PDB file of N, CA and C in Angstrom:
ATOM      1  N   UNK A   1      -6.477   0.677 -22.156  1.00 79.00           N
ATOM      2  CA  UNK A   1      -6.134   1.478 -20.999  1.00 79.00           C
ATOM      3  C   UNK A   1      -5.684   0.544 -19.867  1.00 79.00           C
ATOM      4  N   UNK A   2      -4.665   1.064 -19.200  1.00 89.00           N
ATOM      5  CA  UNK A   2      -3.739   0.040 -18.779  1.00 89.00           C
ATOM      6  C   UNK A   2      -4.939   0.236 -16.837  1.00 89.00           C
ATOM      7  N   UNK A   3      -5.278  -0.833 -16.099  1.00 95.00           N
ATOM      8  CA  UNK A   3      -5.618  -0.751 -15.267  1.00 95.00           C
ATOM      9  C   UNK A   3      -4.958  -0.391 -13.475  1.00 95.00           C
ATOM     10  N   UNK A   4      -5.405   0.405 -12.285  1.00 97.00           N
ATOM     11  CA  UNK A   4      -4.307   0.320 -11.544  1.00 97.00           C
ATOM     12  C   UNK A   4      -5.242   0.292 -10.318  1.00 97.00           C
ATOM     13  N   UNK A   5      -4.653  -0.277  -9.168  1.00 97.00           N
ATOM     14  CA  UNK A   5      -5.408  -0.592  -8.309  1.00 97.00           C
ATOM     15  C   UNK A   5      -6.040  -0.453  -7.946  1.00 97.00           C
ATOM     16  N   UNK A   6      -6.536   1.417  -8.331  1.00 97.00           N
ATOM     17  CA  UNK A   6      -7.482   2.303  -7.967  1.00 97.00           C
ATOM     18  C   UNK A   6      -9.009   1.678  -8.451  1.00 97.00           C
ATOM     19  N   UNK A   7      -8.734   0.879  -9.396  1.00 97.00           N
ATOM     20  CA  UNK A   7      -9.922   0.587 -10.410  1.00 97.00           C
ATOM     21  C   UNK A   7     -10.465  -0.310  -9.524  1.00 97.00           C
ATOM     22  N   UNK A   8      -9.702  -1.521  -8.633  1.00 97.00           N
ATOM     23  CA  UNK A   8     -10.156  -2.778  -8.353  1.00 97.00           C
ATOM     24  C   UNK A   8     -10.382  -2.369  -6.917  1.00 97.00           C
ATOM     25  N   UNK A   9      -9.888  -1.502  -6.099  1.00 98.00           N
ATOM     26  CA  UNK A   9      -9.830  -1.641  -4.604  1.00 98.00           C
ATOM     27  C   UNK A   9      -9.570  -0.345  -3.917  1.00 98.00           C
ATOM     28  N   UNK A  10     -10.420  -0.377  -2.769  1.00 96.00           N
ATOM     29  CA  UNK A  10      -9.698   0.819  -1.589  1.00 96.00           C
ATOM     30  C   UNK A  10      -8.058   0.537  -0.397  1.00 96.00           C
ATOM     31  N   UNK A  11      -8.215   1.965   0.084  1.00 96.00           N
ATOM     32  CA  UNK A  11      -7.520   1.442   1.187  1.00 96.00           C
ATOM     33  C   UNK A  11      -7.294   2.910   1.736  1.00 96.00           C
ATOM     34  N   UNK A  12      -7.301   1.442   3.155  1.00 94.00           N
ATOM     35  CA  UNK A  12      -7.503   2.413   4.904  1.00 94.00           C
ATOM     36  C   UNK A  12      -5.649   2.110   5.218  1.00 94.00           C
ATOM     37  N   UNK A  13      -5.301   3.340   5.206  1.00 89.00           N
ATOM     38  CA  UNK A  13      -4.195   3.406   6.202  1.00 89.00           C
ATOM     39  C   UNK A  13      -3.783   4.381   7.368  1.00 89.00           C
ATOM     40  N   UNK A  14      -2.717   4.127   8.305  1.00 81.00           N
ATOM     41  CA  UNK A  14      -2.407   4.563   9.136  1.00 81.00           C
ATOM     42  C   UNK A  14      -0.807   4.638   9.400  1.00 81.00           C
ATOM     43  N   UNK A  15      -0.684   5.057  11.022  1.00 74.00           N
ATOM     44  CA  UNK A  15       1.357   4.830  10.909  1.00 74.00           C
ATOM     45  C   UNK A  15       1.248   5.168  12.595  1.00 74.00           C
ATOM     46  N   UNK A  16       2.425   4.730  12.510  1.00 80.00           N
ATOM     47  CA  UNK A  16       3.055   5.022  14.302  1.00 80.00           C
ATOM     48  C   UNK A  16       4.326   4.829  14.169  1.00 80.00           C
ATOM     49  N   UNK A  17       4.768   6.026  14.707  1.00 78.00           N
ATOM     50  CA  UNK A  17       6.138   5.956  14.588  1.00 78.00           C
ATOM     51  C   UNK A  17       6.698   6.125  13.106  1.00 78.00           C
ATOM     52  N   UNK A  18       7.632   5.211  12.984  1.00 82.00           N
ATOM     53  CA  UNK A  18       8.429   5.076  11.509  1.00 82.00           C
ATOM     54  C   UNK A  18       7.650   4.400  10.297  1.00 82.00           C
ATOM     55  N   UNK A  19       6.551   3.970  10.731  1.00 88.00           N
ATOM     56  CA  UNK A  19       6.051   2.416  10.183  1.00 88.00           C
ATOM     57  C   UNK A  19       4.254   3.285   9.376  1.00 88.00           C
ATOM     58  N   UNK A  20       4.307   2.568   8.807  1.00 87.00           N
ATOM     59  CA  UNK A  20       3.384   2.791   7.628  1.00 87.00           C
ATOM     60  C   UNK A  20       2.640   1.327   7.456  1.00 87.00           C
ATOM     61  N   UNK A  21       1.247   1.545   7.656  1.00 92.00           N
ATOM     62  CA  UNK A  21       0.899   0.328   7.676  1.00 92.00           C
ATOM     63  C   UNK A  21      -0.597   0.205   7.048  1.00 92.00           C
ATOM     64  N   UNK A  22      -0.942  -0.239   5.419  1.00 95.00           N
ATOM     65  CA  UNK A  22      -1.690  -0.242   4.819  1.00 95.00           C
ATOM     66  C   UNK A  22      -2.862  -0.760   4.409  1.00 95.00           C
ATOM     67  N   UNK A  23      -3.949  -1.282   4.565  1.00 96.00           N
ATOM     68  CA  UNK A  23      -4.718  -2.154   4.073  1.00 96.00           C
ATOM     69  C   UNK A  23      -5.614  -2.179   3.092  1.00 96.00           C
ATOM     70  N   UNK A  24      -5.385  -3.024   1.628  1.00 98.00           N
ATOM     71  CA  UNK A  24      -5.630  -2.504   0.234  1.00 98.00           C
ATOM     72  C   UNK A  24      -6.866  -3.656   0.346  1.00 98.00           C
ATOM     73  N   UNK A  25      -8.140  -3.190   0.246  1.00 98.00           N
ATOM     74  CA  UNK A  25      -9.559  -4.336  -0.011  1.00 98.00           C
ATOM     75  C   UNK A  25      -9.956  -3.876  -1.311  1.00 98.00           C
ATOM     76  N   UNK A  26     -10.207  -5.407  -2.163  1.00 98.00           N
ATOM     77  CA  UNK A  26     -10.356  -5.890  -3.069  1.00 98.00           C
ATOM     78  C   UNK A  26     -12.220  -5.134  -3.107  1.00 98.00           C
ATOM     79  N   UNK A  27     -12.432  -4.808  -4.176  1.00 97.00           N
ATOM     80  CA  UNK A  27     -14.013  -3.731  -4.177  1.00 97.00           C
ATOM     81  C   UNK A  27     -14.827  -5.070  -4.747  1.00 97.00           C
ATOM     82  N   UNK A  28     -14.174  -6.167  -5.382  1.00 97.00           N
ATOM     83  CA  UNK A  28     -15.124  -7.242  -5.444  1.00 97.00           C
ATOM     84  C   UNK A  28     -14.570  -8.718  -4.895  1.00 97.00           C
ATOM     85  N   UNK A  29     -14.961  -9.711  -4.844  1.00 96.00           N
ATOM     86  CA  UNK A  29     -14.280 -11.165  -4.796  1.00 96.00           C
ATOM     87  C   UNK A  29     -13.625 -11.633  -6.286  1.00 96.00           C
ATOM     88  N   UNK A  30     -13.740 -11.080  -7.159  1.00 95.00           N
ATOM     89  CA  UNK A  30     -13.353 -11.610  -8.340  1.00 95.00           C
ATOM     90  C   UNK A  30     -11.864 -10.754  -8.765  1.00 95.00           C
ATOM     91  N   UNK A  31     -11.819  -9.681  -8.034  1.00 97.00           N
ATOM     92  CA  UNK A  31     -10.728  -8.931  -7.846  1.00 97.00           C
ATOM     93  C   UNK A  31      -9.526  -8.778  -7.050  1.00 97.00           C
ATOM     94  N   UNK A  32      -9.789  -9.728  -6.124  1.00 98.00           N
ATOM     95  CA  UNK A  32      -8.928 -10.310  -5.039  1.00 98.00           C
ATOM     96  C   UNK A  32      -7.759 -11.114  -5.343  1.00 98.00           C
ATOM     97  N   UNK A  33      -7.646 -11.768  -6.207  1.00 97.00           N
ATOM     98  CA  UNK A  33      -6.596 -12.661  -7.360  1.00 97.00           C
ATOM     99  C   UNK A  33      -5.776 -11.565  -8.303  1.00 97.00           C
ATOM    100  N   UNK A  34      -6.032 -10.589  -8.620  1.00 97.00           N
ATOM    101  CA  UNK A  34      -5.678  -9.771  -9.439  1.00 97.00           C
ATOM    102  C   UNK A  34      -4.871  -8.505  -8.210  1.00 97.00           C
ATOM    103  N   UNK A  35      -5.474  -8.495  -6.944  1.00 98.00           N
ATOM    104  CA  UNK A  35      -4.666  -7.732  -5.939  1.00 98.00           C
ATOM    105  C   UNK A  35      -4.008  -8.053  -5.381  1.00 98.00           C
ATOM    106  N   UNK A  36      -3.767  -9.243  -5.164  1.00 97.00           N
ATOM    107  CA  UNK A  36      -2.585 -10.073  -4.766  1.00 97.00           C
ATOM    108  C   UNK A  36      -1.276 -10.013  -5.373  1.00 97.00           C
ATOM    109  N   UNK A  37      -1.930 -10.476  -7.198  1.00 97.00           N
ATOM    110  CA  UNK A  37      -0.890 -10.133  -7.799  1.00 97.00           C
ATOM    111  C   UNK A  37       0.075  -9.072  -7.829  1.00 97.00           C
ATOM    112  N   UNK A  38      -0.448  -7.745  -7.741  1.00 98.00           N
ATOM    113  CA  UNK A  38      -0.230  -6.473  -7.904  1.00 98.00           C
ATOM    114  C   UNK A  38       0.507  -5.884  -6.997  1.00 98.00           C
ATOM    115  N   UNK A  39      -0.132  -6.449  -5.998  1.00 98.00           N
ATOM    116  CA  UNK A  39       0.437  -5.798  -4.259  1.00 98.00           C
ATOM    117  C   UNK A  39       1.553  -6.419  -3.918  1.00 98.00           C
ATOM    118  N   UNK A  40       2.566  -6.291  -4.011  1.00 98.00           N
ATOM    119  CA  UNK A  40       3.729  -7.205  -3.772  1.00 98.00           C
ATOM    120  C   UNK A  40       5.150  -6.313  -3.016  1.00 98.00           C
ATOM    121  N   UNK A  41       5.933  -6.714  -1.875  1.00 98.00           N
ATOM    122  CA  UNK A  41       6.566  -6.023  -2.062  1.00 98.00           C
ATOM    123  C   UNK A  41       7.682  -5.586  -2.863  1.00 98.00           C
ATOM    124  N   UNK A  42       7.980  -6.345  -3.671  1.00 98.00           N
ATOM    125  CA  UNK A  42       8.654  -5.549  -4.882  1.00 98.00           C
ATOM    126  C   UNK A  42       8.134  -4.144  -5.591  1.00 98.00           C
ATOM    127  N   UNK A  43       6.886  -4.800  -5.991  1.00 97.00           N
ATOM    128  CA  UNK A  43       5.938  -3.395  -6.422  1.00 97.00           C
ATOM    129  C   UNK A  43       5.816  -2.479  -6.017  1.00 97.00           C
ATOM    130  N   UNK A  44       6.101  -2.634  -4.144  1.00 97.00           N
ATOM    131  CA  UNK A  44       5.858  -1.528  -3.328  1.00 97.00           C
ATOM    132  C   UNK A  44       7.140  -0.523  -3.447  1.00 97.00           C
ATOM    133  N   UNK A  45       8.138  -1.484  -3.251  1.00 96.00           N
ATOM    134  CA  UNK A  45       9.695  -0.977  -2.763  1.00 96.00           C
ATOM    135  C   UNK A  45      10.133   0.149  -4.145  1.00 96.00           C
ATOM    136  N   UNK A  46       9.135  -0.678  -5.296  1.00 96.00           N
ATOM    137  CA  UNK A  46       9.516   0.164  -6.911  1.00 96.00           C
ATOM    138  C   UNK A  46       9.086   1.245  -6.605  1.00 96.00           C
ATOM    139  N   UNK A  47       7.390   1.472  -6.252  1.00 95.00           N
ATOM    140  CA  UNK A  47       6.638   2.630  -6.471  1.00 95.00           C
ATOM    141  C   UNK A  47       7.310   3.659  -5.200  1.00 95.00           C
ATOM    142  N   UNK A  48       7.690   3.423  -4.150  1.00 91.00           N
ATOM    143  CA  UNK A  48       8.182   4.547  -3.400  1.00 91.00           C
ATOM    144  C   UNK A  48       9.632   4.876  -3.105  1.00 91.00           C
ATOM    145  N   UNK A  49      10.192   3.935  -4.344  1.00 91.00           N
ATOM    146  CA  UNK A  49      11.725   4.265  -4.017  1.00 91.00           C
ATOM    147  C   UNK A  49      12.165   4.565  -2.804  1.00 91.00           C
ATOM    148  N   UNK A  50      13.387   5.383  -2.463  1.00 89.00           N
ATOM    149  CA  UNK A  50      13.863   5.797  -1.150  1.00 89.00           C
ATOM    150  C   UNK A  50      13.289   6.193  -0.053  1.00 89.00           C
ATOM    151  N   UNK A  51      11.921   6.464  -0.397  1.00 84.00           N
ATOM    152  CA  UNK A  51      11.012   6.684   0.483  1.00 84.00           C
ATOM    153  C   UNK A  51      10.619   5.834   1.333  1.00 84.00           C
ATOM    154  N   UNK A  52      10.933   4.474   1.317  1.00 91.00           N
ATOM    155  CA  UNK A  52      10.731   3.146   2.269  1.00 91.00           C
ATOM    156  C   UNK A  52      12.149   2.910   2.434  1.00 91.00           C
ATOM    157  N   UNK A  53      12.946   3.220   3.663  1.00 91.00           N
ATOM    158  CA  UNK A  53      14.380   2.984   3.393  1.00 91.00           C
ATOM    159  C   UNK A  53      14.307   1.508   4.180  1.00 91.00           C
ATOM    160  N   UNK A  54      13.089   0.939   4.544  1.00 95.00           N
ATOM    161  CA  UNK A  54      13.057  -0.162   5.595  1.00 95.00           C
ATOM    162  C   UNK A  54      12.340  -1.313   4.650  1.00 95.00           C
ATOM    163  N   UNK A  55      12.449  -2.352   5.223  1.00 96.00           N
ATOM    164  CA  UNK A  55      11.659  -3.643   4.450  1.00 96.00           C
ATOM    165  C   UNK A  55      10.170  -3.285   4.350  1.00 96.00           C
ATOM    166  N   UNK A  56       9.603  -3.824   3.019  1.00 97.00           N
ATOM    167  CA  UNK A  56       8.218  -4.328   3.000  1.00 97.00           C
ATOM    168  C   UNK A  56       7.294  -5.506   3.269  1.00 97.00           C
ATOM    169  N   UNK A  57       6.877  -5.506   3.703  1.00 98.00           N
ATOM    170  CA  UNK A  57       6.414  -7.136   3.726  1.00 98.00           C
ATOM    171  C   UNK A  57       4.355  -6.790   3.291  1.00 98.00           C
ATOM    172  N   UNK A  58       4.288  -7.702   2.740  1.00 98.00           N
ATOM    173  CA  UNK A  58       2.567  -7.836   1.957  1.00 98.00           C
ATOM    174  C   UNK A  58       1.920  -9.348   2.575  1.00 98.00           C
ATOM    175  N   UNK A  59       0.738  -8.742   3.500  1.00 98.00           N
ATOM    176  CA  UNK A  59       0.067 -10.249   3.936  1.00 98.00           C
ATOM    177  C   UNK A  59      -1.053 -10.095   3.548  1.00 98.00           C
ATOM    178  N   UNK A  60      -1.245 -11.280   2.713  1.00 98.00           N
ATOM    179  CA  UNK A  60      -3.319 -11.256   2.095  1.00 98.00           C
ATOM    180  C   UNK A  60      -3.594 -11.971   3.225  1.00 98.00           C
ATOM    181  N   UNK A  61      -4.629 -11.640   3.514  1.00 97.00           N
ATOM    182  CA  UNK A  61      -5.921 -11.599   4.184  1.00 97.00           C
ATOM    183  C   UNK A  61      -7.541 -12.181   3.265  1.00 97.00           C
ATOM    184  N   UNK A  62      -6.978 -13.826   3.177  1.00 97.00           N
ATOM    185  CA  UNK A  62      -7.914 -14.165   1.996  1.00 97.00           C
ATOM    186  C   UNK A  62      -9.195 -13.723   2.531  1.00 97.00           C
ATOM    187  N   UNK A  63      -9.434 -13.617   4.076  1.00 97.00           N
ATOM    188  CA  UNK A  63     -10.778 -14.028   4.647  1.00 97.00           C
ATOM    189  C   UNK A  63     -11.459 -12.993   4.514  1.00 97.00           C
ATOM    190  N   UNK A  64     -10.958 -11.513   4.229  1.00 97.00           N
ATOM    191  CA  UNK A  64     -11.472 -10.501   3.526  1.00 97.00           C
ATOM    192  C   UNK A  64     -11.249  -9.674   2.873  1.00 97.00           C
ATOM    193  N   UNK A  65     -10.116 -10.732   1.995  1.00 98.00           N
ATOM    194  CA  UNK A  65     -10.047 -10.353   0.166  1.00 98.00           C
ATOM    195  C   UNK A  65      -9.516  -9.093   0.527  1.00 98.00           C
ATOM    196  N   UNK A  66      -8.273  -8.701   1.113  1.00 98.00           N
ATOM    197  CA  UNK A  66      -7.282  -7.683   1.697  1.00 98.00           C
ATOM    198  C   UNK A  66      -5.574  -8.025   1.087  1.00 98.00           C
ATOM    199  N   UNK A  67      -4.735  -7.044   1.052  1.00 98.00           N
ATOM    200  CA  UNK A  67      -3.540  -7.400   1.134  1.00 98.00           C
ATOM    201  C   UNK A  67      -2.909  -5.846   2.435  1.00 98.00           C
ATOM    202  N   UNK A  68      -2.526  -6.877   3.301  1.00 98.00           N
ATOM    203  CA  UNK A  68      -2.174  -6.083   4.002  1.00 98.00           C
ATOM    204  C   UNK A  68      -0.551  -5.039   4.285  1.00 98.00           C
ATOM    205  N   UNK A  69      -0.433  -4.118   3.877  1.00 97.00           N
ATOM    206  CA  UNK A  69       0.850  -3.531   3.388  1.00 97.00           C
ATOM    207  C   UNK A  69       2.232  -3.060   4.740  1.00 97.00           C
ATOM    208  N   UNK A  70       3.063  -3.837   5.457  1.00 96.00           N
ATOM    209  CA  UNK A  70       3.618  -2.784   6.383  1.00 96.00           C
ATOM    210  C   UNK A  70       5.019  -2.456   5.553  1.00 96.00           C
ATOM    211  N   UNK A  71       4.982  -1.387   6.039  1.00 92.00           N
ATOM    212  CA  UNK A  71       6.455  -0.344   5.406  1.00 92.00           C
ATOM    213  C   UNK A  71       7.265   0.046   6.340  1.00 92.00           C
ATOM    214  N   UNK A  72       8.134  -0.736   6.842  1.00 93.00           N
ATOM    215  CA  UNK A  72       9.422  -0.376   7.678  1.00 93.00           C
ATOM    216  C   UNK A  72      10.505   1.041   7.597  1.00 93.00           C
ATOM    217  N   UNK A  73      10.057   1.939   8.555  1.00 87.00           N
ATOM    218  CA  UNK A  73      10.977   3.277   7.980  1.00 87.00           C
ATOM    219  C   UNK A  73      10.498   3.798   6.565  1.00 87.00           C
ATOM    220  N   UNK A  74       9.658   3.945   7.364  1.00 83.00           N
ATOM    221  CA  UNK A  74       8.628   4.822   5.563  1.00 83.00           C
ATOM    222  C   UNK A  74       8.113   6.257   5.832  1.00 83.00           C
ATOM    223  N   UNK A  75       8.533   6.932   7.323  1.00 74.00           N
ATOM    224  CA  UNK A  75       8.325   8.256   7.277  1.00 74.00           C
ATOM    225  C   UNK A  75       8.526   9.046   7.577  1.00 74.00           C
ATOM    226  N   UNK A  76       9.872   8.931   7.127  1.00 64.00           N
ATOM    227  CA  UNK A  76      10.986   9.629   7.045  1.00 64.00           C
ATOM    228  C   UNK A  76      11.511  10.125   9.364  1.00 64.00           C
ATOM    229  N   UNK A  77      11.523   9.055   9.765  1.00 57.00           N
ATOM    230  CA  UNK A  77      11.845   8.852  11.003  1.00 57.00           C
ATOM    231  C   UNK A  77      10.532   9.147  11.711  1.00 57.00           C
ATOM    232  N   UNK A  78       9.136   9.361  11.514  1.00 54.00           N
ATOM    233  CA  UNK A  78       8.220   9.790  12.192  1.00 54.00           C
ATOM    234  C   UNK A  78       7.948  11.157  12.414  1.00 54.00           C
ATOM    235  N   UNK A  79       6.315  11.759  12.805  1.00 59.00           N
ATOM    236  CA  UNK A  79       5.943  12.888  13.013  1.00 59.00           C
ATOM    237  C   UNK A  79       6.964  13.951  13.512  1.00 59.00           C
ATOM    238  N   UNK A  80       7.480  13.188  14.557  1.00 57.00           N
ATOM    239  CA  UNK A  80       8.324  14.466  15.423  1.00 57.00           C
ATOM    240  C   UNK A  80       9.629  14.614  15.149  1.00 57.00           C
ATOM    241  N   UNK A  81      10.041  13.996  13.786  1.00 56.00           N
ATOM    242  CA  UNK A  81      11.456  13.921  13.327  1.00 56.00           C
ATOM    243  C   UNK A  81      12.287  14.537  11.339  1.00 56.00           C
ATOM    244  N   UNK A  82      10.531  13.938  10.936  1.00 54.00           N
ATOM    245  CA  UNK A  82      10.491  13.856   9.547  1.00 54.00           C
ATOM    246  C   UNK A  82      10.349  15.119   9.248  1.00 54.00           C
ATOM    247  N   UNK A  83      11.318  15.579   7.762  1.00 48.00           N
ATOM    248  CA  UNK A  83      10.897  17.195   7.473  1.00 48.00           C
ATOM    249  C   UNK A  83      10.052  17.056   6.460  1.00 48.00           C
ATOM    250  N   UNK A  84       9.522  15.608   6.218  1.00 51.00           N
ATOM    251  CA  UNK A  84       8.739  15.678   4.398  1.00 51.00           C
ATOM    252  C   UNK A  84       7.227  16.646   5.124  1.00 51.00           C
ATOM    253  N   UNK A  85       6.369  17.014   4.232  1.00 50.00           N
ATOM    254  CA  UNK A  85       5.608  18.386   4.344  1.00 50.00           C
ATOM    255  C   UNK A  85       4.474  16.966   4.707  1.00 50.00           C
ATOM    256  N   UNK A  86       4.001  15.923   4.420  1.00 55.00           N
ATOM    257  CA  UNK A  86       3.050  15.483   4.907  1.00 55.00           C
ATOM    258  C   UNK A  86       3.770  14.018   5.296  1.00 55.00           C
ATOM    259  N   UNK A  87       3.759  13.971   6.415  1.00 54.00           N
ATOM    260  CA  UNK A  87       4.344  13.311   7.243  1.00 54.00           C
ATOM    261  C   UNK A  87       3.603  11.232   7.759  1.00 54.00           C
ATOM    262  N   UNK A  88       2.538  11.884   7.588  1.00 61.00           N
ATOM    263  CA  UNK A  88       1.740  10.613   8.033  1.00 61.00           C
ATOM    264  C   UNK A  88       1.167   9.713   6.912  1.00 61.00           C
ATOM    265  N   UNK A  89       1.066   8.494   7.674  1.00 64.00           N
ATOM    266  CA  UNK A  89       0.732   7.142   7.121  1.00 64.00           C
ATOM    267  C   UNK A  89      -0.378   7.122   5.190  1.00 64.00           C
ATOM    268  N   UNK A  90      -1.429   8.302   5.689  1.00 67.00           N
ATOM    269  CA  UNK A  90      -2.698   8.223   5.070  1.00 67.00           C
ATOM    270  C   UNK A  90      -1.892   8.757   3.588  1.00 67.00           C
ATOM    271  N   UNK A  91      -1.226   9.041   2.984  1.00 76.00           N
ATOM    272  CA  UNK A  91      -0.538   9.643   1.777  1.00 76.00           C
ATOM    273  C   UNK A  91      -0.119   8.419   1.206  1.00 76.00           C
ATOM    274  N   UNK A  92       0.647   8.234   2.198  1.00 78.00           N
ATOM    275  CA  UNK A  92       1.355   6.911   1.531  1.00 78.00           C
ATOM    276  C   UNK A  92       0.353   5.672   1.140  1.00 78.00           C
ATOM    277  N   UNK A  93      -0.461   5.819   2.075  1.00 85.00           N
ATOM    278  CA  UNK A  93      -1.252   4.493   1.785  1.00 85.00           C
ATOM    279  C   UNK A  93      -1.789   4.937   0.849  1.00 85.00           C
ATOM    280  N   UNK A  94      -2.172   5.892   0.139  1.00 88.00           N
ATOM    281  CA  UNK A  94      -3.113   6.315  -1.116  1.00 88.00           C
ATOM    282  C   UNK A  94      -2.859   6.345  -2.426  1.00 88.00           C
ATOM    283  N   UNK A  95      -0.965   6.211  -2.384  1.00 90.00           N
ATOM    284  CA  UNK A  95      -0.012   6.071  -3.037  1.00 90.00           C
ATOM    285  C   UNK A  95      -0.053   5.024  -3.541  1.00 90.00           C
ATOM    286  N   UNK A  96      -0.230   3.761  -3.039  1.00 94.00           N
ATOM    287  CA  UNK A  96      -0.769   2.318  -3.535  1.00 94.00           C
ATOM    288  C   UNK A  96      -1.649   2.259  -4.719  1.00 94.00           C
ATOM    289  N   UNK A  97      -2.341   2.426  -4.555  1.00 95.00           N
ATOM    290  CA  UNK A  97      -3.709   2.775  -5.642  1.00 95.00           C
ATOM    291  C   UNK A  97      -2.949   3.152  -7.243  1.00 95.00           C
ATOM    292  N   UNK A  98      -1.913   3.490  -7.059  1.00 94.00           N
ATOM    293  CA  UNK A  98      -1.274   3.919  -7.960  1.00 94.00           C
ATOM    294  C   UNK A  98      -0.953   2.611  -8.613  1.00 94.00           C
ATOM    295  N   UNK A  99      -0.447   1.541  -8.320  1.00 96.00           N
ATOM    296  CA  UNK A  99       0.106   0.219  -8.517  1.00 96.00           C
ATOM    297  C   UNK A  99      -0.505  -0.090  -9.952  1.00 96.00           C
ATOM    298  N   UNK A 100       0.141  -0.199 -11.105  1.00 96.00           N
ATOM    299  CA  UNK A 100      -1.102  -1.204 -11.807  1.00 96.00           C
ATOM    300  C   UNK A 100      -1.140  -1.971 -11.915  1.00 96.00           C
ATOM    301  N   UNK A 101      -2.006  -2.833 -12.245  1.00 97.00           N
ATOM    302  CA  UNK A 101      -3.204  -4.173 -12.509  1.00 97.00           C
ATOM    303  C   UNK A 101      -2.407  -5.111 -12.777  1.00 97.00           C
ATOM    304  N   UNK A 102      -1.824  -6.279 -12.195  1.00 93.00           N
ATOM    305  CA  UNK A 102      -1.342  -7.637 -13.217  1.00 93.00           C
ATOM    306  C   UNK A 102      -2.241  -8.420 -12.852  1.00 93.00           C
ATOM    307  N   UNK A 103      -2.431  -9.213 -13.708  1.00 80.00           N
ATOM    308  CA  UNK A 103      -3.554 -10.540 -13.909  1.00 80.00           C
ATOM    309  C   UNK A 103      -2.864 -11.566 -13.630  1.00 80.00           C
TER     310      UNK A 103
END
């Protein structure tokens, strides 16, 4: 059974404006090497297709075993603009979890 981030880690997100901004923590220290791997923005830009029409960028956060996710133009122009039916940050960030596992 193929593993996906959900297995190894949480995450708290939020947004303002256009921007989507994620933070994926590793549920152990031995799992932190394996979320790094995983969390990438390539990985990201794959899993939400057109839905990020803006850059990704991924910063670990060794000091507490984090990869931190921002998504440039990821929602769909913001609250007061976007017609997608759920509009804010917390979807998307949950969407991650989806990622699977590379070692």
């Amino acid at each position: 059974m193929t593993k996906i981030v959900r297995d190894i880690a949480y995450v708290r997100s939020g947004d303002k404006g256009d921007v989507c901004t994620a933070g994926v923590i590793a549920r152990t220290p031995q799992d932190y090497r394996a979320l790094k791997a995983s969390v990438t923005p390539e990985a990201v830009k794959a899993l939400y297709g057109n839905w990020v029409a803006g850059e990704v960028a991924c910063y670990p956060m060794d000091n507490i075993e984090a990869v931190v996710v921002v998504m440039q133009r990821a929602l769909g122009g913001g609250a007061t603009q976007t017609l997608r039916l759920d509009q804010t940050g917390k979807s998307l960030g949950y969407a991650l979890l989806r990622l699977p596992v590379l070692d």
